[in-house]
PDB file of C-alpha atoms in Angstrom:
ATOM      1  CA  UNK A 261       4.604 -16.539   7.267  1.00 76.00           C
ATOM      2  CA  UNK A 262       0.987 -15.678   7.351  1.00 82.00           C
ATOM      3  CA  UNK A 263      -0.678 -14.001   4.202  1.00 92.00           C
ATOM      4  CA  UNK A 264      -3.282 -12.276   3.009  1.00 96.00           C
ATOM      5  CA  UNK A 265      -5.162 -14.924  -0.205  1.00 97.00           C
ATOM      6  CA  UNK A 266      -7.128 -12.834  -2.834  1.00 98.00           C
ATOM      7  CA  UNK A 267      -9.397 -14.480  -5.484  1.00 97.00           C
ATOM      8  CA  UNK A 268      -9.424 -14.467  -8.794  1.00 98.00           C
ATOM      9  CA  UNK A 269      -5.763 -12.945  -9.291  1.00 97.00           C
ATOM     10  CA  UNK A 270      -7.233 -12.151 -13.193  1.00 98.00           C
ATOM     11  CA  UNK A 271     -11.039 -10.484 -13.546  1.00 98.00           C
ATOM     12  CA  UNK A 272     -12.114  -9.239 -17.019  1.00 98.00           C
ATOM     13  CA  UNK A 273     -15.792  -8.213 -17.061  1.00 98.00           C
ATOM     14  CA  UNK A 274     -18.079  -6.117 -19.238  1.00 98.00           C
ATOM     15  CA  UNK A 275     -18.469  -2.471 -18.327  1.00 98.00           C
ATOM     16  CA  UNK A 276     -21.639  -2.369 -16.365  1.00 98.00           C
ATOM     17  CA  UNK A 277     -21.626  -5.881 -14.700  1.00 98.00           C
ATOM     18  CA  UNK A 278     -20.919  -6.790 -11.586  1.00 98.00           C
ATOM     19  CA  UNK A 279     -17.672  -7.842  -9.861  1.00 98.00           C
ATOM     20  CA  UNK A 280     -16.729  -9.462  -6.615  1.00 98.00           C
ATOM     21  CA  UNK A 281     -12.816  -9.191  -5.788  1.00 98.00           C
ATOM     22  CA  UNK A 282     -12.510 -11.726  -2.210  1.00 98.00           C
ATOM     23  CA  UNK A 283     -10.034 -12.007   0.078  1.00 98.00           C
ATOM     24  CA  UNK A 284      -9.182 -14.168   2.937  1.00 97.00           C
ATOM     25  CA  UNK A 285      -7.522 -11.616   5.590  1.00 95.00           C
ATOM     26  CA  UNK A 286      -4.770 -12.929   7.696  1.00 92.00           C
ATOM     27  CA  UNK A 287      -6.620 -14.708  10.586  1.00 88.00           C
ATOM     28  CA  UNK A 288      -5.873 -12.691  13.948  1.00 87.00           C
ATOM     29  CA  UNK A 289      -6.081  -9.472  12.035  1.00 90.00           C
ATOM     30  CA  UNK A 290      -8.753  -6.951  12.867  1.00 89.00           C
ATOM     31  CA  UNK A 291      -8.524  -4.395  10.386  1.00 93.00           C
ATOM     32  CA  UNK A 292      -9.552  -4.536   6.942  1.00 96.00           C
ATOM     33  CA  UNK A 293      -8.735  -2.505   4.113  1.00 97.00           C
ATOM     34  CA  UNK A 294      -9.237  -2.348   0.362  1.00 98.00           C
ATOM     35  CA  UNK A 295      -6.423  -0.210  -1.877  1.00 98.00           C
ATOM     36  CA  UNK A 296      -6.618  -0.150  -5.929  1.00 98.00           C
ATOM     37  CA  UNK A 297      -3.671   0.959  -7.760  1.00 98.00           C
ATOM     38  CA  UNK A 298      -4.268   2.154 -12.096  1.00 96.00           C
ATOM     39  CA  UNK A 299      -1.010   0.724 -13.754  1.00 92.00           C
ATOM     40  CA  UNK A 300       1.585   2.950 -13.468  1.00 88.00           C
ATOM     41  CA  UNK A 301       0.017   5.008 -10.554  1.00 91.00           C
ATOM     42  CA  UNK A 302       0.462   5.440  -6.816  1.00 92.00           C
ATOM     43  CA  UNK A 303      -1.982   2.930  -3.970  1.00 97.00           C
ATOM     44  CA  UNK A 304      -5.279   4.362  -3.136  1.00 97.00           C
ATOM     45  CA  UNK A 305      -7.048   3.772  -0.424  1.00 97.00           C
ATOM     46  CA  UNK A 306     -10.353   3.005  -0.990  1.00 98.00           C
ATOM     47  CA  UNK A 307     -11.978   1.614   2.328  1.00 98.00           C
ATOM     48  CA  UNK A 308     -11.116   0.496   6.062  1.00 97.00           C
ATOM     49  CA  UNK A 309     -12.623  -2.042   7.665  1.00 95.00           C
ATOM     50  CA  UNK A 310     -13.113  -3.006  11.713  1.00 92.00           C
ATOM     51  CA  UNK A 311     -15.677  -4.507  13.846  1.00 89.00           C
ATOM     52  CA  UNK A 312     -18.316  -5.385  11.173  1.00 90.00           C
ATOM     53  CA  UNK A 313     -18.747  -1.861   9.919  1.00 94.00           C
ATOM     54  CA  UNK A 314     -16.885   0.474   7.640  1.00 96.00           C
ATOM     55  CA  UNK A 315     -14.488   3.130   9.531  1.00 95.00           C
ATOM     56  CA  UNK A 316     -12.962   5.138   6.701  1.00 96.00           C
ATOM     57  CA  UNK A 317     -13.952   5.075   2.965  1.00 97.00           C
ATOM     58  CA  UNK A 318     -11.868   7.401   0.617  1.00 96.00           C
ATOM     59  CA  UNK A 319     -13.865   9.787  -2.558  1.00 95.00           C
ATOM     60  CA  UNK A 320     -13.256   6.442  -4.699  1.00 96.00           C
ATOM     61  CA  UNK A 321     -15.564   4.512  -3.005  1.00 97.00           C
ATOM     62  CA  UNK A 322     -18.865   5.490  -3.787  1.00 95.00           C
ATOM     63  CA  UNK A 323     -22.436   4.468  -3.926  1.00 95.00           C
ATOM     64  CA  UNK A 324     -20.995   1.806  -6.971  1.00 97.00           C
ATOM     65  CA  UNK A 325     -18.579  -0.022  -3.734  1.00 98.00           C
ATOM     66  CA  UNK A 326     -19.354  -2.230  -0.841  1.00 98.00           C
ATOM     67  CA  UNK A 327     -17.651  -4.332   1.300  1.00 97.00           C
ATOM     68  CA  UNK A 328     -18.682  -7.412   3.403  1.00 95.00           C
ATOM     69  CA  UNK A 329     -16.753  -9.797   5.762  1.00 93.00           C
ATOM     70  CA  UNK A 330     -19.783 -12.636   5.184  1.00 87.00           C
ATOM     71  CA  UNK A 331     -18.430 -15.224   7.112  1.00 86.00           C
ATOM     72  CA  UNK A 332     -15.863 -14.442   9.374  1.00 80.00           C
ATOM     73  CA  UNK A 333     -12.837 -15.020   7.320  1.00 88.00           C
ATOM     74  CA  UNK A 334     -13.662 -13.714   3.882  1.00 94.00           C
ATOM     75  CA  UNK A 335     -13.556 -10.252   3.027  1.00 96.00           C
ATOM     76  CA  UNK A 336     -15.435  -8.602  -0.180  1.00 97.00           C
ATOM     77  CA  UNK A 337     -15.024  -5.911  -2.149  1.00 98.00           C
ATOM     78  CA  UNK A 338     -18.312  -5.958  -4.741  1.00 98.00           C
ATOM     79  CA  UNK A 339     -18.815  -3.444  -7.129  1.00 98.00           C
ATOM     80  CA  UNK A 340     -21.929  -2.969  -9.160  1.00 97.00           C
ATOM     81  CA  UNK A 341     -22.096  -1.388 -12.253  1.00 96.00           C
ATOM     82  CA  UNK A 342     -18.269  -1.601 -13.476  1.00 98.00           C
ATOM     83  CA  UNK A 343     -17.123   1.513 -15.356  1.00 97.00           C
ATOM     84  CA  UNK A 344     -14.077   1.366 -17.561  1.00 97.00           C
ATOM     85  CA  UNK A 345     -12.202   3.569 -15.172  1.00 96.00           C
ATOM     86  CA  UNK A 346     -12.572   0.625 -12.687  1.00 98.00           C
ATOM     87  CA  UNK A 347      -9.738  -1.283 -14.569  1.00 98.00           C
ATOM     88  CA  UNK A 348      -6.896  -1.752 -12.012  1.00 98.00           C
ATOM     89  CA  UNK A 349      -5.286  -3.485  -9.519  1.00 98.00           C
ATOM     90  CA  UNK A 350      -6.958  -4.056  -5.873  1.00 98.00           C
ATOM     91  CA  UNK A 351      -4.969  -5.199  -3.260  1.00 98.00           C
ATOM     92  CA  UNK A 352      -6.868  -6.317   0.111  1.00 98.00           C
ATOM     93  CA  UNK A 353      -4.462  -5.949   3.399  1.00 97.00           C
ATOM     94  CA  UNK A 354      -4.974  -6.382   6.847  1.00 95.00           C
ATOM     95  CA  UNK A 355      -3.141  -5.382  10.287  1.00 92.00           C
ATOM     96  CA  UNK A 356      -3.402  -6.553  14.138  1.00 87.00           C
ATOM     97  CA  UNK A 357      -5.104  -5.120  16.429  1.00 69.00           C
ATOM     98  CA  UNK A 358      -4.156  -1.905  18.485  1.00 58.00           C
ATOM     99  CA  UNK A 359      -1.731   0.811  18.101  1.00 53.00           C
ATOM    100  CA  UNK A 360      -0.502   0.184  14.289  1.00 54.00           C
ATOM    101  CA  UNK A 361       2.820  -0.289  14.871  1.00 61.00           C
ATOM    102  CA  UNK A 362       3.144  -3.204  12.692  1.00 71.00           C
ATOM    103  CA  UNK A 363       2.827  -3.239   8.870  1.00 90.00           C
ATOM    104  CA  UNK A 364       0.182  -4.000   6.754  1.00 94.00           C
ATOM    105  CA  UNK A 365       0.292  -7.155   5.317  1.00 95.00           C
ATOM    106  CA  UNK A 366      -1.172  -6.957   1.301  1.00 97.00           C
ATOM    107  CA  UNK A 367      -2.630  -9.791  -0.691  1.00 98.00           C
ATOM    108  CA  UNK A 368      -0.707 -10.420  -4.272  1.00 98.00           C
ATOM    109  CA  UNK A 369      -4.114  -8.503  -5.997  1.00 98.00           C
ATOM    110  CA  UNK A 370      -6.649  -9.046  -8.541  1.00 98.00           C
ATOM    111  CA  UNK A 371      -5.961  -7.657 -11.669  1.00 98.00           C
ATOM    112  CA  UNK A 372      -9.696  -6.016 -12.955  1.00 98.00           C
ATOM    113  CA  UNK A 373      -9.798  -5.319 -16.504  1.00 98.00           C
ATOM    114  CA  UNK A 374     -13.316  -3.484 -17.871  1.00 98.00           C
ATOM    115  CA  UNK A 375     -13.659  -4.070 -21.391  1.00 98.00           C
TER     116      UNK A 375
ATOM    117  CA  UNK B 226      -6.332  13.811   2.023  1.00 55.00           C
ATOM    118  CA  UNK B 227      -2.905  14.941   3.140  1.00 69.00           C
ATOM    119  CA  UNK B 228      -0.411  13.380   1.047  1.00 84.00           C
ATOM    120  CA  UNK B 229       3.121  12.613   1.486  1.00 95.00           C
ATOM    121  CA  UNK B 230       5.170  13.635  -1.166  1.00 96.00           C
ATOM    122  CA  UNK B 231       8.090  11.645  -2.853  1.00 97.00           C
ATOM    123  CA  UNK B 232      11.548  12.791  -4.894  1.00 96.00           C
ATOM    124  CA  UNK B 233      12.630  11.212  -7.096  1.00 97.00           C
ATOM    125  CA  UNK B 234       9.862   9.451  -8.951  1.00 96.00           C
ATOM    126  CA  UNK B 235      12.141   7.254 -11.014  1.00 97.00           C
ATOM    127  CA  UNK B 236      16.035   6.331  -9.874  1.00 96.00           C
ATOM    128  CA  UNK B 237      18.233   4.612 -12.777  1.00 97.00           C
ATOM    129  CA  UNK B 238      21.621   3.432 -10.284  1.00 97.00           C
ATOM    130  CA  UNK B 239      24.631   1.588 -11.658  1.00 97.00           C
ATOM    131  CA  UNK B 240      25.073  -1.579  -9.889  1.00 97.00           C
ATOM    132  CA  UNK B 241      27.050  -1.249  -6.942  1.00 97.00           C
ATOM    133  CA  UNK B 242      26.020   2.636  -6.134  1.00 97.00           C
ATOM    134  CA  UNK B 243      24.464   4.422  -3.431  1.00 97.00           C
ATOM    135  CA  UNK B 244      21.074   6.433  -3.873  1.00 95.00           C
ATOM    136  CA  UNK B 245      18.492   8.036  -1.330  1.00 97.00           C
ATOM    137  CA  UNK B 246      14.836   8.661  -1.742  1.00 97.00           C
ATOM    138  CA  UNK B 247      12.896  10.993  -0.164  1.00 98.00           C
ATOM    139  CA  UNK B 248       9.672  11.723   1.640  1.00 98.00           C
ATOM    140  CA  UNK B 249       8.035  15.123   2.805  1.00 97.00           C
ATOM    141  CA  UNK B 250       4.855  16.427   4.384  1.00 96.00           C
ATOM    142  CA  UNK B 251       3.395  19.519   5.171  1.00 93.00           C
ATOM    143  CA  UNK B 252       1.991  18.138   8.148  1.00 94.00           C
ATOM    144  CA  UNK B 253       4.010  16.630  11.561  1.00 95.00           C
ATOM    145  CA  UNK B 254       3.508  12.864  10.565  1.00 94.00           C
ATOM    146  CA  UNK B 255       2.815  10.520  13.715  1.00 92.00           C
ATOM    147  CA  UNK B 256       4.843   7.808  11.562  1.00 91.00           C
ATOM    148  CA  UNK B 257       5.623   6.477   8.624  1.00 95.00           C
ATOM    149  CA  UNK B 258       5.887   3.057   6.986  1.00 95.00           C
ATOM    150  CA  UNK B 259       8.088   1.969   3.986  1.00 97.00           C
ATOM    151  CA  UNK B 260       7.211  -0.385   1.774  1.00 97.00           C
ATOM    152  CA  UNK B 261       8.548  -1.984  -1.610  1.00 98.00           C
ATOM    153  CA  UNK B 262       6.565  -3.169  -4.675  1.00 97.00           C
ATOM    154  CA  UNK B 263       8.253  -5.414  -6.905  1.00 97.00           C
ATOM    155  CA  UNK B 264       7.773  -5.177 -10.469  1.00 95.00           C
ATOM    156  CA  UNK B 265       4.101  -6.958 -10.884  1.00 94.00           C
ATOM    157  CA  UNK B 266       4.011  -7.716  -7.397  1.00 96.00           C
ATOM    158  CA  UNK B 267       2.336  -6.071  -3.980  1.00 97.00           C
ATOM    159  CA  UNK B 268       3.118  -3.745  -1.392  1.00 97.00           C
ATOM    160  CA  UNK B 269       5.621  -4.960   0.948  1.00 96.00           C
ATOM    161  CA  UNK B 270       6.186  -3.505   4.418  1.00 95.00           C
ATOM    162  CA  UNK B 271       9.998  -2.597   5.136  1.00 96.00           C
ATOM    163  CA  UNK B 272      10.085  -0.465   7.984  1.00 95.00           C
ATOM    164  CA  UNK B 273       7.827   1.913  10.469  1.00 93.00           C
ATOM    165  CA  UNK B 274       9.638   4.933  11.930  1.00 95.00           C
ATOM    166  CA  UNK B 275       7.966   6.683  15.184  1.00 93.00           C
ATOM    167  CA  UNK B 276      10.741   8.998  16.288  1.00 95.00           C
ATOM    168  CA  UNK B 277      12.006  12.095  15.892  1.00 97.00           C
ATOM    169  CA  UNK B 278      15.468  11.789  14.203  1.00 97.00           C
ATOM    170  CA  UNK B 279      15.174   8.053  14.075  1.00 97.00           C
ATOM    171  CA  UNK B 280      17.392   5.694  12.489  1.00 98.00           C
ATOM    172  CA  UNK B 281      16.801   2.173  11.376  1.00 97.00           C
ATOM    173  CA  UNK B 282      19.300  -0.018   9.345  1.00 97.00           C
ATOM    174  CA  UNK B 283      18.368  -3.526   7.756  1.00 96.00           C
ATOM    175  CA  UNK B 284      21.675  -4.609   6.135  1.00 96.00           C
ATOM    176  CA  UNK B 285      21.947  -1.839   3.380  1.00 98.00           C
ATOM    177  CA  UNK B 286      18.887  -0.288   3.584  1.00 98.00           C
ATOM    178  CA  UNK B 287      19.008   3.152   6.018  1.00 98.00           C
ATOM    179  CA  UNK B 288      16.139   4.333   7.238  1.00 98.00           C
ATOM    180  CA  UNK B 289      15.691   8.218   8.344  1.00 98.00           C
ATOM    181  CA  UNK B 290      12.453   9.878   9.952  1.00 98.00           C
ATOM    182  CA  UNK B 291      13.266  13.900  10.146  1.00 97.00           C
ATOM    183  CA  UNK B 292      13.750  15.534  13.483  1.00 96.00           C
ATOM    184  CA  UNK B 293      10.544  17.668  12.467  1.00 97.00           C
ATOM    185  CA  UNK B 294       8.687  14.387  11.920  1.00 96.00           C
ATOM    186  CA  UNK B 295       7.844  15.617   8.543  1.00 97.00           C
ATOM    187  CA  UNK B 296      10.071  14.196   6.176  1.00 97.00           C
ATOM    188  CA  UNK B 297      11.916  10.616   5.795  1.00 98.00           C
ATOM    189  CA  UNK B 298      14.534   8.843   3.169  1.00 98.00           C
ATOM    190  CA  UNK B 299      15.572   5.789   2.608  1.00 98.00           C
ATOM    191  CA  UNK B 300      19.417   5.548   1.549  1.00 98.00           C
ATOM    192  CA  UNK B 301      20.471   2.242   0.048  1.00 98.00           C
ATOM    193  CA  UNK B 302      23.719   1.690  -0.337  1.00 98.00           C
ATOM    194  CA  UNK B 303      25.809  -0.854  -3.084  1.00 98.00           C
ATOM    195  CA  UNK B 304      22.885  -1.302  -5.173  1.00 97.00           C
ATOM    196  CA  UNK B 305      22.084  -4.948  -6.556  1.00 97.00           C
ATOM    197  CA  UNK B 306      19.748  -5.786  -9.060  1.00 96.00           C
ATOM    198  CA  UNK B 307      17.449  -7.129  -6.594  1.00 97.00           C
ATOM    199  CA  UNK B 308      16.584  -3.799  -5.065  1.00 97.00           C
ATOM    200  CA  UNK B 309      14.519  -3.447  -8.249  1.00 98.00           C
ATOM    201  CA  UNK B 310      11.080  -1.939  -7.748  1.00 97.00           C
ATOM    202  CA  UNK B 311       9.192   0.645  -6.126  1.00 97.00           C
ATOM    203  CA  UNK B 312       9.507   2.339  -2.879  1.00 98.00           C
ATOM    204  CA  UNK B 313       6.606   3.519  -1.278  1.00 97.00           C
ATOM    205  CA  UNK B 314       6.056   5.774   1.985  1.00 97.00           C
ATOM    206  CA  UNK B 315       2.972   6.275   3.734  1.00 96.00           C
ATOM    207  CA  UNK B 316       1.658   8.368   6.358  1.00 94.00           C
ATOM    208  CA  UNK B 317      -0.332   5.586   8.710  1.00 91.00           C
ATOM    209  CA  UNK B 318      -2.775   7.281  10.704  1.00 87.00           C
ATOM    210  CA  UNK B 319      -5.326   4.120  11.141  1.00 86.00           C
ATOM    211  CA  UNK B 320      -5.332   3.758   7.594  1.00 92.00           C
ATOM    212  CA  UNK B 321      -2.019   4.017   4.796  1.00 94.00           C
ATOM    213  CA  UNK B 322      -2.091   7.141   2.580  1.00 95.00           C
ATOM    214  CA  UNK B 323       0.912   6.174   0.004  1.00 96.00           C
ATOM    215  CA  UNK B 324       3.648   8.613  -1.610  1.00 96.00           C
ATOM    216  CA  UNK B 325       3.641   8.630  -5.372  1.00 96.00           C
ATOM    217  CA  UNK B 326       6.834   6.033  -5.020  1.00 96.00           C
ATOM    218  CA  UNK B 327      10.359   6.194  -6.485  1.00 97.00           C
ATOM    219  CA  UNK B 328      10.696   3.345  -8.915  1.00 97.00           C
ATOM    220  CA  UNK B 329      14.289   2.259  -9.274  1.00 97.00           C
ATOM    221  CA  UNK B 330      16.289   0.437 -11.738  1.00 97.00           C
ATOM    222  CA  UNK B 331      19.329  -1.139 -12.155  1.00 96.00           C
ATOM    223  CA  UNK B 332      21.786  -0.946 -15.031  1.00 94.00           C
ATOM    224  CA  UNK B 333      24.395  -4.258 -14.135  1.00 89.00           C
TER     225      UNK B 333
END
């Protein structure tokens, strides 16, 4: 069964650096997305993805979040200046194309841990 | 955002018994998705219910969306230790907006 790869499953970084989370999407899938969940907590949406351009981005995702899909397979989720609040777990997911009747398929995460 | 609300947010079920969760909006819901997150593990979609007063079964897992479209359960039935985890719904309107989850455990 296809699945979504995210890289590295474990991040620790020093508040204030910068962090990359990637993901390789499933490869017919059109729409991106980026979720974070704080231990214990519900998902969050952060950001949607589709056709080279953001479509939806939630509060959470400000100036300090960007995405990219560099390449045509990977899909980035870079943030800048890491705050301790940042420590979580992200989870990349994708879906097909048109109406969304089909679930979204999530990556295992990476674990982020400001310090 | 408008959030989907779930009851209860944590389920302790003898092996072998029945529980529900539930799921309610204020707002008519277009459809909603199940998923479950295993302890230390992802999101994991279960089901997506469109209609009014629809009912899906996978083996002992029943699925319910409300007649109103605004509210949704899940009823499992014989629990077994591997229906450990969390069970998320989420309104999907182009993106997933997720319920708080009922986290469920098992005493064998």
């Amino acid at each position: 069964e296809p699945e979504v790869t995210q890289t590295p499953s474990h991040q620790v970084t020093q508040m204030g650096q910068e962090v990359i989370l990637r993901c390789v999407p499933i490869s017919n899938h059109l729409y991106f997305y980026w979720y974070r969940q704080i231990l214990g907590q519900k998902v969050e949406f952060l950001v949607s993805f589709y056709n080279n351009e953001i479509s939806e981005k939630s509060e959470i995702f400000d100036d300090q979040f960007s995405v990219e899909r560099p390449d045509g397979s990977n899909f980035t989720l870079k943030i800048r200046s890491t705050k301790l609040e940042d420590s979580a777990m992200y989870f990349c997911a994708s879906r097909s194309t048109g109406v969304s009747r089909y679930g979204y398929t999530f990556g295992s995460g990476t674990r982020l841990t400001v310090v | 955002g408008q959030q989907v609300m779930q009851i209860p947010q944590y389920q302790h079920v003898q092996e072998g018994e029945d529980f529900t969760t539930y799921c309610n909006s204020s707002t008519t819901l277009s459809n909603i998705q199940w998923y479950k997150q295993r302890p230390g593990g992802h999101p994991v979609f279960l089901i997506q219910l469109v209609k009014s007063g629809e009912v899906k079964k996978q083996k002992r897992l029943t699925f319910q969306f409300g007649e109103a479209k605004k509210n949704s359960s899940l009823h499992i039935t014989a629990t077994q230790t591997t229906d450990v985890g969390t069970y998320f719904c989420a309104r999907n309107d182009y993106k997933l907006s997720f319920g708080a989850g009922t986290t469920v455990t098992v005493r064998a």
